[in-house]
Structure formats: structure tokens, C-alpha cells
XYZ file of N, CA, C and O in Angstrom:
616
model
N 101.678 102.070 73.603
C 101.064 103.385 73.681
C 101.997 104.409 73.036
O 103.213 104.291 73.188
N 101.580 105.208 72.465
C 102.682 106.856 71.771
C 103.199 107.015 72.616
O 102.909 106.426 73.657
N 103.968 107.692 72.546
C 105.027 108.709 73.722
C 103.986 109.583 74.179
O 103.806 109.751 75.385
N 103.442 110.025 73.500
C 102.614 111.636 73.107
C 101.501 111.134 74.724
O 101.380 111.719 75.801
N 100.969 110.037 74.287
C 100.144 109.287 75.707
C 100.476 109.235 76.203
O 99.955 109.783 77.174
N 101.894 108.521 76.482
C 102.697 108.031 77.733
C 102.587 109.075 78.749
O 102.118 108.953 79.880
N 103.191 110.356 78.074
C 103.912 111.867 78.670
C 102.098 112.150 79.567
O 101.873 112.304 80.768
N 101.068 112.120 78.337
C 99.998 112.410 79.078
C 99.175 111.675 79.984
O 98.173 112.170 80.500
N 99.648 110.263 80.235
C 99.189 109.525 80.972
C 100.124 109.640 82.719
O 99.704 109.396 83.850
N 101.531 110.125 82.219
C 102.484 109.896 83.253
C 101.995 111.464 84.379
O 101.925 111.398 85.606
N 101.673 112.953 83.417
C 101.132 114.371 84.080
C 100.297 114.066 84.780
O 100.337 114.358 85.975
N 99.149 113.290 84.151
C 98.014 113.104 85.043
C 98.066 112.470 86.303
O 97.384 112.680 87.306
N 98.854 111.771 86.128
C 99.111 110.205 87.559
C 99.968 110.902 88.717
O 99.989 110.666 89.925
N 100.906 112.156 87.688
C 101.734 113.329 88.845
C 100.856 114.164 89.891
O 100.943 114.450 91.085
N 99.667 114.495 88.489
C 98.825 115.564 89.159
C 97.879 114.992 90.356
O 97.773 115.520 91.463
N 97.133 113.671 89.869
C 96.659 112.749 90.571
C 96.784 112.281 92.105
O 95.918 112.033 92.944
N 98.255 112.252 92.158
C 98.864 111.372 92.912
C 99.180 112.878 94.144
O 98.863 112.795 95.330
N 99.765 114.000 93.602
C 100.378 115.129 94.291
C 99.146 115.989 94.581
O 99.025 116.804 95.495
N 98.351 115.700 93.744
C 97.031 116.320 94.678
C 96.275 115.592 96.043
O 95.761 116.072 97.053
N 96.427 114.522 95.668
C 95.918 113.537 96.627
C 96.496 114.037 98.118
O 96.166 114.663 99.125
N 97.594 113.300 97.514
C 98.916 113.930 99.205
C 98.457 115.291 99.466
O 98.663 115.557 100.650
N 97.933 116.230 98.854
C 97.909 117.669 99.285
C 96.783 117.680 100.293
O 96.955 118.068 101.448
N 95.454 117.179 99.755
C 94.354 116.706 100.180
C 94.150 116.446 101.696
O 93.399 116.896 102.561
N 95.248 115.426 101.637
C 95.950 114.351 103.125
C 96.441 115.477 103.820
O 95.942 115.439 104.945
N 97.040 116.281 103.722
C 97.986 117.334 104.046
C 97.101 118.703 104.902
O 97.376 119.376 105.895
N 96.011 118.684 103.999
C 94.978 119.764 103.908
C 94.477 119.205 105.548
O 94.698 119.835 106.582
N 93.898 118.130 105.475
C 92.817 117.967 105.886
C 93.714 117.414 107.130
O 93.071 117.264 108.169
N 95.141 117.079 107.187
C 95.439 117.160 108.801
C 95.869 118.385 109.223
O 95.854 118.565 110.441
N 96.182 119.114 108.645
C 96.806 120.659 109.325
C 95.175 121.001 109.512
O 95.012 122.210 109.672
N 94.107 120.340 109.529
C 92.964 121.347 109.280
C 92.362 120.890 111.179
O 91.891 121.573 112.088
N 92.675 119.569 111.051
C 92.703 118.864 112.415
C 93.258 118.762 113.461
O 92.808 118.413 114.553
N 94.328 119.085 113.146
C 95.809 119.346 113.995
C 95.514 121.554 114.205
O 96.356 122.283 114.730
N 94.759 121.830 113.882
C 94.556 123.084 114.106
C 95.424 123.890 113.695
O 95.634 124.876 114.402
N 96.187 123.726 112.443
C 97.282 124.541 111.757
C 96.865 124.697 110.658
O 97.644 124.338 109.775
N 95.158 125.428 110.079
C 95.441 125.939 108.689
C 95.980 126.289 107.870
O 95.955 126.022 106.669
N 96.923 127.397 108.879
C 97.255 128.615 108.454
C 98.710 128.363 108.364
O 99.551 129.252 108.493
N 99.020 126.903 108.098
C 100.198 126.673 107.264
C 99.804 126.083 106.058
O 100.689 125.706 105.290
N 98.843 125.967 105.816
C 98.777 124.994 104.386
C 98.962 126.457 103.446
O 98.484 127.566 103.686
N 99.979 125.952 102.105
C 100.252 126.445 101.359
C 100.059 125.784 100.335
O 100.000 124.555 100.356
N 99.861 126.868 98.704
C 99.549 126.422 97.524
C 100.731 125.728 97.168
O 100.664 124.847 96.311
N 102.021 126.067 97.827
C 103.181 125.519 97.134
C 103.338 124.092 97.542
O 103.974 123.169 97.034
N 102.564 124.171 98.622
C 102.647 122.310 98.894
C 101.889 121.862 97.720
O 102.312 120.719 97.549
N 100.917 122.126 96.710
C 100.610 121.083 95.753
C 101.346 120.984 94.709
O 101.086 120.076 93.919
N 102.467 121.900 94.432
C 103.264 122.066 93.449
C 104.110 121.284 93.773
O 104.284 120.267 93.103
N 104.807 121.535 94.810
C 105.770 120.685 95.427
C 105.152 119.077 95.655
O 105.917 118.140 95.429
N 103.800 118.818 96.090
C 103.372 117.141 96.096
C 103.438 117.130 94.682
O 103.580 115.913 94.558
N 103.442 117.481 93.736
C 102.942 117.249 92.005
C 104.592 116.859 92.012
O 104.835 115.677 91.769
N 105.410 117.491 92.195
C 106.572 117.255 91.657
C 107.608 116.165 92.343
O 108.410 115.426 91.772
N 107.274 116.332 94.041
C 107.432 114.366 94.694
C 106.930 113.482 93.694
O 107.549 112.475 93.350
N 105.722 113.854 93.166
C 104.990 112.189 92.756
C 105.723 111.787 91.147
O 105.524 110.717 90.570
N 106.711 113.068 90.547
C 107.646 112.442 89.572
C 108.513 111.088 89.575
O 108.621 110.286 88.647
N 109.144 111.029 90.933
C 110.225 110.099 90.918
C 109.506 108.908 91.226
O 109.673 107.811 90.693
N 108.414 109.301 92.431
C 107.781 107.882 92.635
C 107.114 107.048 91.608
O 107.245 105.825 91.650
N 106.148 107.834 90.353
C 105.767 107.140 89.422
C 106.838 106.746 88.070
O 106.552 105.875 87.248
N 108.306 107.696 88.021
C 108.855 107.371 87.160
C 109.176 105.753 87.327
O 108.822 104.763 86.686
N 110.214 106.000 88.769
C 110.465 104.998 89.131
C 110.005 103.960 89.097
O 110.520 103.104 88.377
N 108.951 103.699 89.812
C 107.631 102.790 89.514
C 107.335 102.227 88.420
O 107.071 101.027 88.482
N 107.285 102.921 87.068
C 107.008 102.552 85.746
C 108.189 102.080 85.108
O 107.976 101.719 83.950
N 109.674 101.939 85.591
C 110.713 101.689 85.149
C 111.518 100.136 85.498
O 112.076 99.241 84.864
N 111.142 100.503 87.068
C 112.227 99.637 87.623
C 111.456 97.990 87.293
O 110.236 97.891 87.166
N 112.298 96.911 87.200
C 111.956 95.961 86.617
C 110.681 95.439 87.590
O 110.501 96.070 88.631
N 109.847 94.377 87.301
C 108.962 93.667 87.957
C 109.562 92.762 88.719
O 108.853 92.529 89.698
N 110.809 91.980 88.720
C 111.779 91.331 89.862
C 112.251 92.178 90.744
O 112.779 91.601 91.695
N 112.273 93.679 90.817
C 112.958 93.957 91.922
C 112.174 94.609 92.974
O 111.407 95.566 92.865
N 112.501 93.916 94.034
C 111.409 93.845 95.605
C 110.939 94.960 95.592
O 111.403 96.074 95.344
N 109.638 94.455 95.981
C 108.781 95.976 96.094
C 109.407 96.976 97.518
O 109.235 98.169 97.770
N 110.032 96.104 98.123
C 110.359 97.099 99.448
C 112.008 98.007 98.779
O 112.428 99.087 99.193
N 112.623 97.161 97.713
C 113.671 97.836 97.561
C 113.296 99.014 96.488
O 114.016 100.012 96.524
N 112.139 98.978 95.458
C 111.412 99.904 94.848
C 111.153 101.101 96.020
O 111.745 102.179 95.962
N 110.327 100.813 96.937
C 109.675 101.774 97.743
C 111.259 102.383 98.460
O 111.103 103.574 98.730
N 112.367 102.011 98.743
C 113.587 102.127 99.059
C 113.899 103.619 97.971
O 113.638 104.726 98.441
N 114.285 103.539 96.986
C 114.797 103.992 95.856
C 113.366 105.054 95.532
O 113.623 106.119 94.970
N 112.575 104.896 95.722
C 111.238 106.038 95.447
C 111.333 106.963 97.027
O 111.016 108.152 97.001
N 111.677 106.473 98.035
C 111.478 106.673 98.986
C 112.913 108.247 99.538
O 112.927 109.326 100.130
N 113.916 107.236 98.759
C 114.654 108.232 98.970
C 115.371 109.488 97.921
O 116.362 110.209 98.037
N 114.094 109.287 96.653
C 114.484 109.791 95.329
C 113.137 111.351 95.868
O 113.030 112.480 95.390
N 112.590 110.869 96.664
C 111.513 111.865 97.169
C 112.197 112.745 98.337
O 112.077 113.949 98.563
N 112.709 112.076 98.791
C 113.674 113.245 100.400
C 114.605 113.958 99.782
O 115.036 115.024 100.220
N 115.123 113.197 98.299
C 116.321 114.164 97.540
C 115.984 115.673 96.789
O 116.720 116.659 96.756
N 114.421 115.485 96.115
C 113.950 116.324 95.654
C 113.091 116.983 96.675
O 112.629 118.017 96.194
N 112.752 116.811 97.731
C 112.513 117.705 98.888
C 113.086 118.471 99.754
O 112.615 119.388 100.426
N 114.409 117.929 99.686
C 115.996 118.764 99.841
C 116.018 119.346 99.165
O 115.739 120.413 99.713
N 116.186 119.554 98.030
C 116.313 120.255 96.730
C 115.422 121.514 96.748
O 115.817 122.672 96.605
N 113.975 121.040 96.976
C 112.699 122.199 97.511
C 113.107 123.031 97.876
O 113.404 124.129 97.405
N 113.216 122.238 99.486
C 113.387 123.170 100.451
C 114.645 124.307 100.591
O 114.599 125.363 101.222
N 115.760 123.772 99.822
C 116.869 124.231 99.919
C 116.365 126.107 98.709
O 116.761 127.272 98.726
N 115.490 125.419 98.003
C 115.554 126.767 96.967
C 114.130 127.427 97.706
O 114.144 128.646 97.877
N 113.190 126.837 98.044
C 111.966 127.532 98.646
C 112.568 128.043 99.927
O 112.891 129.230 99.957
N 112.754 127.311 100.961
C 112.770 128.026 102.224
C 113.660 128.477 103.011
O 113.518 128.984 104.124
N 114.984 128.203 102.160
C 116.537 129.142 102.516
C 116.471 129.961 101.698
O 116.105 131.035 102.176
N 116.696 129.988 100.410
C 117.104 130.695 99.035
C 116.015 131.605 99.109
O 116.342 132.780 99.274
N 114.821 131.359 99.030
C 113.548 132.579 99.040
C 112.869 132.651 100.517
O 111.819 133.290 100.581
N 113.125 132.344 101.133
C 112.662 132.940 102.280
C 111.265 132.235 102.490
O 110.613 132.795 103.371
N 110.740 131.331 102.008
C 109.033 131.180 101.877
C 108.709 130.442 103.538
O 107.590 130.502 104.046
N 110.007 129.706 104.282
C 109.410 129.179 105.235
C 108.597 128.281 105.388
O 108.317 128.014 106.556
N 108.032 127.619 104.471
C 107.137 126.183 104.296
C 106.757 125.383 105.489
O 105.664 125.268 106.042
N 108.120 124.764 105.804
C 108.273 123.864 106.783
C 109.956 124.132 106.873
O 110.852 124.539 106.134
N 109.810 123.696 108.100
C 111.365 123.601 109.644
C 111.028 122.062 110.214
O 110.022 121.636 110.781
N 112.477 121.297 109.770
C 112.093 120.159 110.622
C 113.513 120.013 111.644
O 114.046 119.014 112.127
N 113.885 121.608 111.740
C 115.122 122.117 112.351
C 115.142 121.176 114.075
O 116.099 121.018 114.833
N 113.405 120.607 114.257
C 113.914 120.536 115.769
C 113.657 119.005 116.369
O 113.589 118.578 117.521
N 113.521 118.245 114.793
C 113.741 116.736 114.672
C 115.455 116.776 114.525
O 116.416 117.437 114.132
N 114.845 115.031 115.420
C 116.651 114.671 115.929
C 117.049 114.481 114.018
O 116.107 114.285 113.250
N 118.523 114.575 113.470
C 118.800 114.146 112.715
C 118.336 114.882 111.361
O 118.434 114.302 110.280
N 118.020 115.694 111.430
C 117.673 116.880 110.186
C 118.864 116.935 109.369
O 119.921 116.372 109.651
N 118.644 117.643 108.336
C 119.848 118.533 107.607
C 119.378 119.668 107.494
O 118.171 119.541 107.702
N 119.664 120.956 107.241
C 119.308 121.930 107.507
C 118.007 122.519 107.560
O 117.758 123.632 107.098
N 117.156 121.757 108.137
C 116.171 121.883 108.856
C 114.765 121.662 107.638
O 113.592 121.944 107.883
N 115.180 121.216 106.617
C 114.980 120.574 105.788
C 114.235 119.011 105.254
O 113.246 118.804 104.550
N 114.919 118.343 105.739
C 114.828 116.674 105.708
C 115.377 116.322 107.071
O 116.187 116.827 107.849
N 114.385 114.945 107.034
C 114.854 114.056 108.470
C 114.437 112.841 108.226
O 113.443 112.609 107.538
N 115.174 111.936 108.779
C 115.294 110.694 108.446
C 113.861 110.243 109.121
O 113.346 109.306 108.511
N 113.161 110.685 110.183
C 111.572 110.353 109.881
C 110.467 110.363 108.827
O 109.479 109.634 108.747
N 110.987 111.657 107.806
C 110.143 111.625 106.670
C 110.781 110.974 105.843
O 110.119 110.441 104.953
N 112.095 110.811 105.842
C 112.407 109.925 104.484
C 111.918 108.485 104.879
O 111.604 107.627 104.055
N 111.896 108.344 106.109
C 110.874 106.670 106.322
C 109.257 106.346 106.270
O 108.498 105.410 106.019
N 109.231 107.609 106.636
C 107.642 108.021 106.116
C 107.006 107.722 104.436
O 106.044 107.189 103.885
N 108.398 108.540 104.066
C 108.117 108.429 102.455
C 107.875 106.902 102.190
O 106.797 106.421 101.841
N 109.236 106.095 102.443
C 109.427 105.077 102.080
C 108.041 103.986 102.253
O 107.581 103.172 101.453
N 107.631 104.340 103.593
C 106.186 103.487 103.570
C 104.841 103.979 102.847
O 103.826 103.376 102.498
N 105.299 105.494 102.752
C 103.995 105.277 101.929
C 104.273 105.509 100.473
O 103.425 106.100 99.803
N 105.371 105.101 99.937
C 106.003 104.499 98.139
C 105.313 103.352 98.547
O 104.233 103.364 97.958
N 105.420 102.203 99.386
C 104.821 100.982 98.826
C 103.547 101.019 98.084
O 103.334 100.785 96.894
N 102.717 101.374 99.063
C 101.339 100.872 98.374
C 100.903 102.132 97.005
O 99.940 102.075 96.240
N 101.833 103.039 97.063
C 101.412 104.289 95.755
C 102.017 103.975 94.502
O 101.730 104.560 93.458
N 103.158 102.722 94.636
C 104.056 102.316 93.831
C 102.805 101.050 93.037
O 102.634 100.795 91.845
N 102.257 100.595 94.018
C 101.288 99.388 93.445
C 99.994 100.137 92.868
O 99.143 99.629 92.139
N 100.031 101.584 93.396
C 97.976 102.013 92.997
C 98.603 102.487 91.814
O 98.052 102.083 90.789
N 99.659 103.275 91.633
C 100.394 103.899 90.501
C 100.493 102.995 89.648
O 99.726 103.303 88.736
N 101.230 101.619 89.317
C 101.124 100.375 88.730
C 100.213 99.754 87.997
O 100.357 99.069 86.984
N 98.865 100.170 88.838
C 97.434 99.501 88.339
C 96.726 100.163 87.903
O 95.692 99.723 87.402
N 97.117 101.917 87.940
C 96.438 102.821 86.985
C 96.742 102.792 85.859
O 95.859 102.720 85.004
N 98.578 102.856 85.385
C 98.992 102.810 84.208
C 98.564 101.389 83.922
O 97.896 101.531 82.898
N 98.552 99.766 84.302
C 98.039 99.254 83.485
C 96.628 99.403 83.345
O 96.294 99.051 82.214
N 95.673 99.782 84.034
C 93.991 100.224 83.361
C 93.787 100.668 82.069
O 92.896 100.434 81.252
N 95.150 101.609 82.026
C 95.031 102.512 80.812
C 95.833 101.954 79.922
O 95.551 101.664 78.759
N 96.783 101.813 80.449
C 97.127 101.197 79.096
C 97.630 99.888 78.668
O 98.311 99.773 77.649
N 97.201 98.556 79.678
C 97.473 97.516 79.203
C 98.874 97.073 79.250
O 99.785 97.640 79.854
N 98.949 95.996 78.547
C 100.028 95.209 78.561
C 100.754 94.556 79.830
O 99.812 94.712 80.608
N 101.690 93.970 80.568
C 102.167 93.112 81.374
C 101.483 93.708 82.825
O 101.680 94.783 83.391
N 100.481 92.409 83.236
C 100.141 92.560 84.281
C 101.262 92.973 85.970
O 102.151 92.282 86.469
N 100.860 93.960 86.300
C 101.595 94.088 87.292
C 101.959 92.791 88.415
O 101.205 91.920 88.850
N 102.965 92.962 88.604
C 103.394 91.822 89.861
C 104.416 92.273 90.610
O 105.047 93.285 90.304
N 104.707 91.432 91.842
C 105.450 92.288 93.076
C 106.344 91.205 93.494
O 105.798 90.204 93.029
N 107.456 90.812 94.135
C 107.942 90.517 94.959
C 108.924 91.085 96.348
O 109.744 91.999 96.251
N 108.671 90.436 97.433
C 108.964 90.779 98.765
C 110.654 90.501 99.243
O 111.355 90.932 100.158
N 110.870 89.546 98.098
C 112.294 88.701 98.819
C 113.384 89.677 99.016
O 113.539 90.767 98.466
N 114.256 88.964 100.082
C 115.300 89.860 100.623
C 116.967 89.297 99.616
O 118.108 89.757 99.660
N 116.407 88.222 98.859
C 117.924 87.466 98.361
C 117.430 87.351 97.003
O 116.264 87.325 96.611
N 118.757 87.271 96.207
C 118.460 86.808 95.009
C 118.615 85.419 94.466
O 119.807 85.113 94.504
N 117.929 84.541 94.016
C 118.284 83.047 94.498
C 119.360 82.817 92.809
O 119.118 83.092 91.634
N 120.537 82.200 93.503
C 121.470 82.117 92.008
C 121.562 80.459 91.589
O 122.097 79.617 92.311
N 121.067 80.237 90.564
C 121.340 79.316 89.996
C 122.715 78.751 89.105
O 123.335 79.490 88.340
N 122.910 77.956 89.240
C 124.380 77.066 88.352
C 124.320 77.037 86.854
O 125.216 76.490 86.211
């Protein structure tokens, strides 16, 4: 495929993917009776999570475990949500989200519940992400493995 595709195949799968999550997002604050936190900046901010997960995804080899993929997407997403939060809701004041009163936070920011959160749900977005880019554009069928060892031969 061109680059020129690639770039426009990779925006769409961002936009795709970070709208989706917004969607998810929408529609439990809508249930959970907290409208009136959903913000536009959460789709900017899901658009720009779903960078690392699909870069990643499209990079890392087809031998390496899908749980250690979802590992490395998982925590490439809590880094750039640190990052967010650190410039959205300290630096500007916007207030988004406080996860100030989960055990194990960093400045009220990230917590090791959402970075496990993330991590489970990289698996299966790492595989829908996988099977979109090959729809479109072909070439080596996607494949996965689970193993925890690498088996070494002589």
C-alpha cells in the first residue's frame, strides 16, 4: 500500500477506534447518571489513546504474544493518559477526571486499575484493529500467539 494510504488508513482506524471508546464512555456516564461529565475532550483524547494501540498493533511482530502486545499497548495508553492529564487537568485546569481517591494513583491521574483495564481491553482491539487493516489492505494474514516461553532450539 503507499504511505499516502497507510497514513490514511492508520487516521481512520484512530478516529474509528477513539470514537467508539467515546460512545462506550457516553453511554455509561449516561447510565451511571453522570452526563454532565462527558466531555468533547474525551473524544480527542480516545482518538489519540487509539495511536499507540493501533501503531503498536501494526508493528509489533506476529510471534510476539498477544497478551505481551496487549502488555506494551496497554501501558503505552496509561503513558499518554498521564501525559493528558498532566497538561489537561493540572496545567489547564479542565478537571476531566480525578482518580485521586483510587488506591495507587499518581497524581490523581492514572491508576493501576485503568492501566489493567486498558490492558484487557488492547487484547481484543489489537485483533479487530489487525483485521481491519488486513480487509483493507491485504497481505499476511493475521495470527496470534498466547505462549508464556520462547521455545529455543540447538
Amino acid at each position: 500500500l503507499h504511505p499516502m494510504r497507510k497514513a490514511v488508513l492508520s487516521l481512520l482506524l484512530w478516529t474509528w477506534t477513539g470514537t467508539t471508546y467515546f460512545f462506550a464512555e457516553v453511554v455509561f456516564k449516561t447510565l451511571c447518571g453522570r452526563p454532565e461529565t462527558i466531555s468533547w475532550t474525551m473524544l480527542a483524547l480516545a482518538i489519540l489513546l487509539a495511536i499507540p494501540l493501533e501503531r503498536f498493533g501494526a508493528e509489533l511482530p506476529w510471534d510476539c504474544p498477544l497478551w505481551l502486545q496487549a502488555l506494551i499497548c496497554g501501558t503505552a495508553i496509561i503513558a499518554a493518559e498521564l501525559a493528558a492529564g498532566l497538561v489537561l487537568n493540572i496545567w489547564l485546569g479542565m478537571a476531566i477526571w480525578d482518580y485521586s481517591a483510587l488506591p495507587g494513583n499518581l497524581w490523581g491521574q492514572i491508576c493501576p486499575q485503568f492501566w489493567a483495564l486498558w490492558c484487557l481491553l488492547s487484547l481484543p482491539m489489537i485483533v479487530i484493529l489487525d483485521w481491519l487493516r488486513y480487509a483493507v489492505e491485504g497481505g499476511e494474514t493475521p495470527r496470534y500467539t498466547m505462549r508464556f516461553y520462547r521455545r529455543i532450539t540447538p
